[in-house]
Coordinates of C-alpha atoms and ligand atoms in Angstrom, one line a residue:
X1 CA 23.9 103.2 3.2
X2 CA 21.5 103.3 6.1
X3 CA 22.6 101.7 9.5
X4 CA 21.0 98.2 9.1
X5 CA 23.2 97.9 6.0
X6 CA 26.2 98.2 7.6
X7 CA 28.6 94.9 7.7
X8 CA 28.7 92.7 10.6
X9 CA 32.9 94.0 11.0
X10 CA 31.8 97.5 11.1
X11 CA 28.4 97.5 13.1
X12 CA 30.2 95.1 16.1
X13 CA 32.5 98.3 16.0
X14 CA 29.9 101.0 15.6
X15 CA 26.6 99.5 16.9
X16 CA 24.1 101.3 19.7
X17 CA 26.7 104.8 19.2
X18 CA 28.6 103.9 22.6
X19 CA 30.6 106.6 22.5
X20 CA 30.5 108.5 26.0
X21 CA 28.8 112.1 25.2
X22 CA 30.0 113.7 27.9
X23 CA 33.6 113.4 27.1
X24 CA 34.2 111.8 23.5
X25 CA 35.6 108.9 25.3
X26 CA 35.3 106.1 22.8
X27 CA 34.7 103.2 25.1
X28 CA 31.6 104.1 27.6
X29 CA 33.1 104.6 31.0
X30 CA 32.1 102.2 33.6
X31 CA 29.5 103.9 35.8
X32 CA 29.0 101.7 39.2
X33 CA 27.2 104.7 41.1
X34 CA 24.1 102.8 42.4
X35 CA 21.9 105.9 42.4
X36 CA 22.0 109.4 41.0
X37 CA 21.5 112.8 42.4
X38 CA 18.3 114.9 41.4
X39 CA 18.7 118.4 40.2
X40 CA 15.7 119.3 42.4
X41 CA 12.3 118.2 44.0
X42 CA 10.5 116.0 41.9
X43 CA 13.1 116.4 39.0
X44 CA 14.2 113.0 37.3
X45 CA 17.2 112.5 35.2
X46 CA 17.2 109.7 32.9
X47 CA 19.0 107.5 35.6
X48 CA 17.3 107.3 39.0
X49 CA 19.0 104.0 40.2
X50 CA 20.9 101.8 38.5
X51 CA 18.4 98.6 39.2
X52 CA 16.3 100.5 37.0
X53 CA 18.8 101.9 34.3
X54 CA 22.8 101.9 34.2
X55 CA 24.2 103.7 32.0
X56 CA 27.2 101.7 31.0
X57 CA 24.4 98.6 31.2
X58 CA 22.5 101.0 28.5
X59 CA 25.4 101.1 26.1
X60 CA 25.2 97.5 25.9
X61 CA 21.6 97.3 25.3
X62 CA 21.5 99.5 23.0
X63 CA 24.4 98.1 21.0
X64 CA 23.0 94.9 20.8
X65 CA 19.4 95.8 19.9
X66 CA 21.0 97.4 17.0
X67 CA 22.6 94.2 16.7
X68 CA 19.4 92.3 16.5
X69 CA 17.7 94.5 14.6
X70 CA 15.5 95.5 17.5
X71 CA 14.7 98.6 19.6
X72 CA 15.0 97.3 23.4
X73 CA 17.2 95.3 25.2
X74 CA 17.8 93.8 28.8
X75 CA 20.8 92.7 30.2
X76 CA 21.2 90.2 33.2
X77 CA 23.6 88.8 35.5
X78 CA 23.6 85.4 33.1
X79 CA 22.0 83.9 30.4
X80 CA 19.4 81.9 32.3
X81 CA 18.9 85.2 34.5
X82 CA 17.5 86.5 31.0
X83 CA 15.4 83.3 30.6
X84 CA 13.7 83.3 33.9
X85 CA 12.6 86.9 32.8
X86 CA 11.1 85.9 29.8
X87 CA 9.0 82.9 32.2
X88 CA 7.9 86.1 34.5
X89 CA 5.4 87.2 31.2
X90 CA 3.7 84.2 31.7
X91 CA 0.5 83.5 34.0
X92 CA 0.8 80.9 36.5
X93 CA -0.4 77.6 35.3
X94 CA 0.2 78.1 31.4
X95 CA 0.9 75.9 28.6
X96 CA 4.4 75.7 27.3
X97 CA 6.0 74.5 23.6
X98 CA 9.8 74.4 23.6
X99 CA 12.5 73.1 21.5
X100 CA 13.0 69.2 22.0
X101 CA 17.0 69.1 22.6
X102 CA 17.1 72.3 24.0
X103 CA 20.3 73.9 26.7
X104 CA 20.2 71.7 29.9
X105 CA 19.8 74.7 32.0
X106 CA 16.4 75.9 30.2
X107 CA 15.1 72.3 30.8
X108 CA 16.1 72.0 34.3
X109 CA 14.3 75.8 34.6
X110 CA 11.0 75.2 32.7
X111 CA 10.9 71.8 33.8
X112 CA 12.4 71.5 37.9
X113 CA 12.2 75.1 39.1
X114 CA 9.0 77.0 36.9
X115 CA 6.8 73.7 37.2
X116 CA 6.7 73.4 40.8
X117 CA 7.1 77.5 41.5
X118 CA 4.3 78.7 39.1
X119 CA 2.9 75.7 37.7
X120 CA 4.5 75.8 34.2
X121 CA 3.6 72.7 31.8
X122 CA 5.9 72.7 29.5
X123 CA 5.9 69.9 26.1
X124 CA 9.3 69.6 24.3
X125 CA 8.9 68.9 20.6
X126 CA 10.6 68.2 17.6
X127 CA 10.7 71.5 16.1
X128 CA 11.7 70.5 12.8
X129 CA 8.2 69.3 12.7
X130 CA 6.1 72.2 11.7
X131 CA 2.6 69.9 11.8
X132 CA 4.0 68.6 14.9
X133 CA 4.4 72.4 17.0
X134 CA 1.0 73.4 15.3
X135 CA -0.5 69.9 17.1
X136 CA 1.1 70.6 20.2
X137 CA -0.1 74.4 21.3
X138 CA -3.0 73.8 22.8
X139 CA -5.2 77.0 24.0
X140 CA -4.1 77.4 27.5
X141 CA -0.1 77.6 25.4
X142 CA 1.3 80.9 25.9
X143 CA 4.4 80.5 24.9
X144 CA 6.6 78.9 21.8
X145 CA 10.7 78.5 23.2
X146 CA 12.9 77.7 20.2
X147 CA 16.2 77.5 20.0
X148 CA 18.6 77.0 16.9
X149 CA 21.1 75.8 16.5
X150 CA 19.9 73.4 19.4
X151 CA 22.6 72.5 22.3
X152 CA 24.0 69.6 21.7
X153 CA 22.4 68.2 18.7
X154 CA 23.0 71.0 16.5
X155 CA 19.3 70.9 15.0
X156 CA 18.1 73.7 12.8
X157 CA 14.5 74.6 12.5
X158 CA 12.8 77.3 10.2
X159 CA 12.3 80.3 12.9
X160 CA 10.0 82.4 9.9
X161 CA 7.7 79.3 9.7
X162 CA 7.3 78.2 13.2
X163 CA 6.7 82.4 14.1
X164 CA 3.9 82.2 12.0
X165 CA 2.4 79.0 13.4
X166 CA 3.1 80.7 17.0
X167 CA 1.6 83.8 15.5
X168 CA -1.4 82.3 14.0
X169 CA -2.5 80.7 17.1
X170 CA -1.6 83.5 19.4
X171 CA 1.6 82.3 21.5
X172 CA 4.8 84.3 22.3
X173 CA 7.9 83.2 20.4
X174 CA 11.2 83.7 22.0
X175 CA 14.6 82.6 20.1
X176 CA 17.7 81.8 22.2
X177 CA 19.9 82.8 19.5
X178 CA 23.1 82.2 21.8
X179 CA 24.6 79.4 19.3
X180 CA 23.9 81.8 16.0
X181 CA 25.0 85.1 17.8
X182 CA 23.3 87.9 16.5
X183 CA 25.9 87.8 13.4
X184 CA 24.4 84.8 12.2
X185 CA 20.5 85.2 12.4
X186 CA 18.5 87.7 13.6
X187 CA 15.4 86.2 14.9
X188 CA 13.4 89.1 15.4
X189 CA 14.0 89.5 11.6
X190 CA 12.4 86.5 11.3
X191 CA 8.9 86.9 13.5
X192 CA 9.9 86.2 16.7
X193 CA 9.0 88.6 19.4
X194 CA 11.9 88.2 21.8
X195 CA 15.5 87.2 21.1
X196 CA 17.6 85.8 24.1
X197 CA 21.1 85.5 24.7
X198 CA 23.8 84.2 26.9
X199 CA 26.2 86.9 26.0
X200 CA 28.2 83.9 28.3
X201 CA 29.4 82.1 24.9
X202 CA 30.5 84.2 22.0
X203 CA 29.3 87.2 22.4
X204 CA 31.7 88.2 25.8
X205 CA 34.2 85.5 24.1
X206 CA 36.7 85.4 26.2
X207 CA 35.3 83.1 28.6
X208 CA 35.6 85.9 31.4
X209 CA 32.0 87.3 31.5
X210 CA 28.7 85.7 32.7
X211 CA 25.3 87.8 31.2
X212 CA 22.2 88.0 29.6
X213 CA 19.9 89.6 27.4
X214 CA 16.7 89.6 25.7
X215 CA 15.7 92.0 22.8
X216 CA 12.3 93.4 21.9
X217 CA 10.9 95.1 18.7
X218 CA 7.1 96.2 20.5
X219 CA 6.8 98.6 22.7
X220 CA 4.6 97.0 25.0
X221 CA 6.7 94.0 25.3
X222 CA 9.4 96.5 26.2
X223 CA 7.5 97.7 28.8
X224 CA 6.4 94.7 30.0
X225 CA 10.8 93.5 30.6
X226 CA 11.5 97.0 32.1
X227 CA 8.9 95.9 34.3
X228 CA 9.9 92.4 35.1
X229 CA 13.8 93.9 35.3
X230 CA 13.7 96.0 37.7
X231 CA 11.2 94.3 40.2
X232 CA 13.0 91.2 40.0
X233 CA 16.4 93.0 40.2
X234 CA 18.8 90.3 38.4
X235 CA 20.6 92.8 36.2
X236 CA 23.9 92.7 34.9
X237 CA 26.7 94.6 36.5
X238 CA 28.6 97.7 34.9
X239 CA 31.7 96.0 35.1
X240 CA 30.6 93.2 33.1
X241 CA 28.7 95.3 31.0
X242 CA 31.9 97.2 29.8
X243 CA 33.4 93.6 29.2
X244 CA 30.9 92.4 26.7
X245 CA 30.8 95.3 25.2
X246 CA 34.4 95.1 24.5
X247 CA 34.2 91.3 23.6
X248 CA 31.6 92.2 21.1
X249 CA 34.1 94.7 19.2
X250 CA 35.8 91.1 18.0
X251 CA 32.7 89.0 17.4
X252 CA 32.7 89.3 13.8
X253 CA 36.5 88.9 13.7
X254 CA 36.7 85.9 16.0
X255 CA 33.8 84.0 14.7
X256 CA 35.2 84.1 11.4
X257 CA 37.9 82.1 12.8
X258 CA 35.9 80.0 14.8
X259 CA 34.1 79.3 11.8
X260 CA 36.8 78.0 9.6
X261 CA 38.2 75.9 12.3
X262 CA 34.9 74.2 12.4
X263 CA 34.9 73.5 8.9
X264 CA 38.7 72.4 9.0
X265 CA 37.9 70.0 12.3
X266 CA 34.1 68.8 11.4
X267 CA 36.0 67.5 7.8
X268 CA 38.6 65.8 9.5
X269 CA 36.3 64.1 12.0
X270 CA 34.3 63.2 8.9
X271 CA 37.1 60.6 7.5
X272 CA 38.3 59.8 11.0
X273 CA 37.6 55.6 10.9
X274 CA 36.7 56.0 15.4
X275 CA 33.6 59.1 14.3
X276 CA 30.2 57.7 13.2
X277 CA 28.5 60.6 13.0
X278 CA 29.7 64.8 12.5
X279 CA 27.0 67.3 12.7
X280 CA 27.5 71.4 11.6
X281 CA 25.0 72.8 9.9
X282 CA 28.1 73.9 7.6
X283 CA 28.4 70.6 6.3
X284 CA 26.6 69.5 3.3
X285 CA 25.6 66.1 5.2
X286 CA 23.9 68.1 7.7
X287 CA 20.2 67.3 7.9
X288 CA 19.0 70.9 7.8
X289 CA 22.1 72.3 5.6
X290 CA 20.1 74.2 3.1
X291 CA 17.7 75.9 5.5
X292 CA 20.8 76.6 7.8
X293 CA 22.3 78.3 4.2
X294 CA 19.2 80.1 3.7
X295 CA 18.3 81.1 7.8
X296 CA 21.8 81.7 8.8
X297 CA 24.7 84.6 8.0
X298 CA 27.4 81.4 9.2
X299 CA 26.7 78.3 10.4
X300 CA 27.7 78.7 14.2
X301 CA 31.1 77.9 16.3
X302 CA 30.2 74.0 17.6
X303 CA 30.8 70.9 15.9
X304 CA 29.2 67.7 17.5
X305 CA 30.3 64.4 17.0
X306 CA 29.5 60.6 18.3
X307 CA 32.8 58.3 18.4
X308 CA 32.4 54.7 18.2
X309 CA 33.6 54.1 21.6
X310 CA 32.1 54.1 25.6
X311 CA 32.5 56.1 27.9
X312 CA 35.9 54.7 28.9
X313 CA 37.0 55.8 25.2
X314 CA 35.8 59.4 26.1
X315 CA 37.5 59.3 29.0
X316 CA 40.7 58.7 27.4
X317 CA 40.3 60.7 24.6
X318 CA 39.5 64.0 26.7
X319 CA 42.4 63.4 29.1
X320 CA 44.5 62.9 26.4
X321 CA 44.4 66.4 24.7
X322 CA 46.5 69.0 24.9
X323 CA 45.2 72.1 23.4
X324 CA 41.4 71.7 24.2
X325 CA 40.2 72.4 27.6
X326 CA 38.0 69.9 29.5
X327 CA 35.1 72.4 30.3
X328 CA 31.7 73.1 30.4
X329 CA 31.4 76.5 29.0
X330 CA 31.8 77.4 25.1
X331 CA 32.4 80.4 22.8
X332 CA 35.8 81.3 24.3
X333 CA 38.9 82.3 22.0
X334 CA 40.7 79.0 23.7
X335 CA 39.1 75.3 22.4
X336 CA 36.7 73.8 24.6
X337 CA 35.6 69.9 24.4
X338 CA 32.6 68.7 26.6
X339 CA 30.2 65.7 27.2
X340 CA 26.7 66.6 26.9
X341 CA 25.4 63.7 28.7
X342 CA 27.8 64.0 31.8
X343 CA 28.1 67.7 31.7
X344 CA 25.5 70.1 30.9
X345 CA 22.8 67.6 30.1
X346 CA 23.5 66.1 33.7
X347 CA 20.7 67.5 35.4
X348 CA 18.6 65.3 32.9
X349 CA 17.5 61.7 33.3
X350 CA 18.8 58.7 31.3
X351 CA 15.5 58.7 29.7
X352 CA 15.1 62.0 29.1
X353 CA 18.5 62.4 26.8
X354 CA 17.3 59.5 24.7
X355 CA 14.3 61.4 24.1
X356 CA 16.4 64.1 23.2
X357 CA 19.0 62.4 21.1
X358 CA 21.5 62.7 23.6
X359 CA 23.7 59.3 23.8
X360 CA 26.6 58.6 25.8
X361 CA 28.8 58.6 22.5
X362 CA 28.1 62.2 21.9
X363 CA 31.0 64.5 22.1
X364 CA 30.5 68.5 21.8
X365 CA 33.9 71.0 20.4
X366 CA 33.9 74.4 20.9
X367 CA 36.8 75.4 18.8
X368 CA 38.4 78.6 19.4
X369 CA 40.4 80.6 17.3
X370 CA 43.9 79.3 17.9
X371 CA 45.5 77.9 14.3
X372 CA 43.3 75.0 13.0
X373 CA 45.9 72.5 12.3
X374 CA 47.5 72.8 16.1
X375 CA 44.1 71.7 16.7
X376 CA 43.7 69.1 14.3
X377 CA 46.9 67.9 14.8
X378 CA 45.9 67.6 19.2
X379 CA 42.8 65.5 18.1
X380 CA 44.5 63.0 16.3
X381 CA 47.1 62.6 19.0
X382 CA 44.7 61.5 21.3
X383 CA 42.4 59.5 19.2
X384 CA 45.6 57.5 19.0
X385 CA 44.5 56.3 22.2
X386 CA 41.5 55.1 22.1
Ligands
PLP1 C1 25.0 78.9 28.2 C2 23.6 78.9 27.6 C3 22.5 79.4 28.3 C4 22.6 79.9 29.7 O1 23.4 81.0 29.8 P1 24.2 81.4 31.1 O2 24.9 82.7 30.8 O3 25.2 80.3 31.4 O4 23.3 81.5 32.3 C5 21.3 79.4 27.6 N1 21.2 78.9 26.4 C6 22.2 78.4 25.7 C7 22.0 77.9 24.3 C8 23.5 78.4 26.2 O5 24.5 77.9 25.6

């Protein structure tokens, strides 16, 4: 069996051969020297400074390019530390195509920060509109942002197909592949040239880590990020390191949990009389259910939902529960609930989360892994209320 064919259960265990080779210690120690000695003049070691390399940083990126399926990886202080990177590639003034519905914090970087500081024009389109994309690159478009499952909505779009398109007409295409996890899809798999993660969400999963990381399969775009890396300098701690990389030990093991408690809560809210609308790509009603089946290893730890209710009925609801956490964060092993529009899609305006499907009614779960009918069983109590 060669690596790549290794289970998702045993390569989170085994993945990027962390083991410390100095002393056999199975978990990579946590180096936080900031620089290294030289064994003489003009001799290098294969750490000079730990900007530059880390070695408990390189454990990680090396377990989760074998995780990805790729053969470099970059780790930053946070998810949109790892983003930004990616925008560094880029010429000042080009054209960008990105997911329409995509994380609030990518649209408030492409869209606030990179179009005043470098003159980034960025279109956000529906990718589950292949003709649509195609229309949209233009030849001044350098880049092609997708992101599925897309934060809130939960949309689904055909990575293979829209690589191609970005390949035909000569764009980068990067993946933030935080909702899937490397577990569910491997983009790179797929076509696309760079895979991005918060490692923030389900990858740390404990809701105790902030980081980032992109993943590469070309050498020169691997050169290109060790570049960017080190002269911009947001890299991500040892410390932290050595937590994700014991967080992704459990990834398989908790999002198998996750997972059913998605299915067990997105059925529920199904039937509940005060839901008008449940969205995972799990569910057969999904709109993109059968190229989520075909694209995805499992369908992803969110389930999105709209209640027939205001804002006053979200209100309620939220403070009524018990067991969910009001919080903006997901991926943790403790429930999470959220409200797009008044928490991580804040930064937008009005108009801009219509345009994005984003309506006050919209409710966001990040179940963890805690026993599905406790859960259940918490919603019910405080739909009660509303
Ligand atoms: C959280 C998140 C990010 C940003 O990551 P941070 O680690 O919070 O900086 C980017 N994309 C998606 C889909 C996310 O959920």
């Amino acid at each position: 069996m060669s690596k790549s064919a290794k289970h998702p259960e045993t390569q989170c265990i085994h993945a990027g051969d962390t083991i410390d080779p100095l002393t056999g210690a199975v978990m990579p120690a946590i180096y936080p020297s900031s620089t290294y000695k030289q064994e003489a003049f003009g001799v290098w070691g294969d750490y000079a400074y730990s900007r530059n390399a880390n070695p408990t940083r390189a454990a990680l990126e090396r377990c989760v390019a074998e995780l990805e399926g790729g053969t470099n990886a970059f780790a930053f202080a946070s998810g949109m530390a790892a983003s930004s990177a990616v925008l560094e590639l880029l010429p000042a003034g080009s054209h960008v195509v990105a997911s329409r519905g995509m994380y609030g914090g990518s649209f408030r970087l492409f869209n606030r920060v990179r179009r005043h500081s470098q003159g980034l024009e960025t279109d956000f389109v529906d990718c589950s509109d292949l003709a649509a994309v195609e229309a949209a690159i233009k030849p001044d478009t350098k880049l092609l942002w997708l992101e599925s499952p897309v934060n809130p909505t939960l949309q689904v779009v055909d990575i293979e197909a829209l690589a191609a398109i970005g390949h035909k007409l000569g764009v980068l295409v990067v993946v933030d592949n935080t909702f899937a996890t490397p577990l569910g899809q491997q983009p790179l798999l797929l076509g696309a040239d760079i895979v991005m993660h918060s490692c923030t969400k389900w990858m740390g999963g404990h809701s105790d880590t902030l980081g980032g990381i992109l993943v590469v399969k070309e050498e020169k775009l691997a050169a290109e990020l060790q570049l960017v890396s080190n002269a911009t300098g947001g890299v991500l701690s040892p410390f932290e390191s050595y937590l994700l990389l014991r967080g992704i030990k459990t990834l398989a093991l908790r999002l198998n949990q996750h997972q059913s408690n998605c299915f067990a809560i997105a059925r529920w809210l199904e039937k509940h009389p005060r839901v008008q609308e449940v969205r995972y790509p799990g569910l057969e009603s999904h709109p993109q259910h059968e190229l989520a089946k075909r694209q995805m290893n499992h369908f992803g730890a969110v389930v999105t939902f709209l209640i027939d209710g205001n804002k006053d009925d979200v209100a309620i609801l939220f403070n009524s529960l018990e067991i969910f956490s009001i919080a903006e964060g997901l991926g943790g092993v403790e429930s999470m609930i959220g409200h797009p529009p008044t928490m991580s899609h804040n930064s937008m305006l009005p108009e801009e989360r219509k345009f994005l499907g984003i309506p006050d009614s919209m409710i966001r779960l990040s179940p963890g892994i805690e026993n599905s009918n406790d859960l259940i069983a918490d919603l019910e109590q405080a739909f009660a209320r509303i």
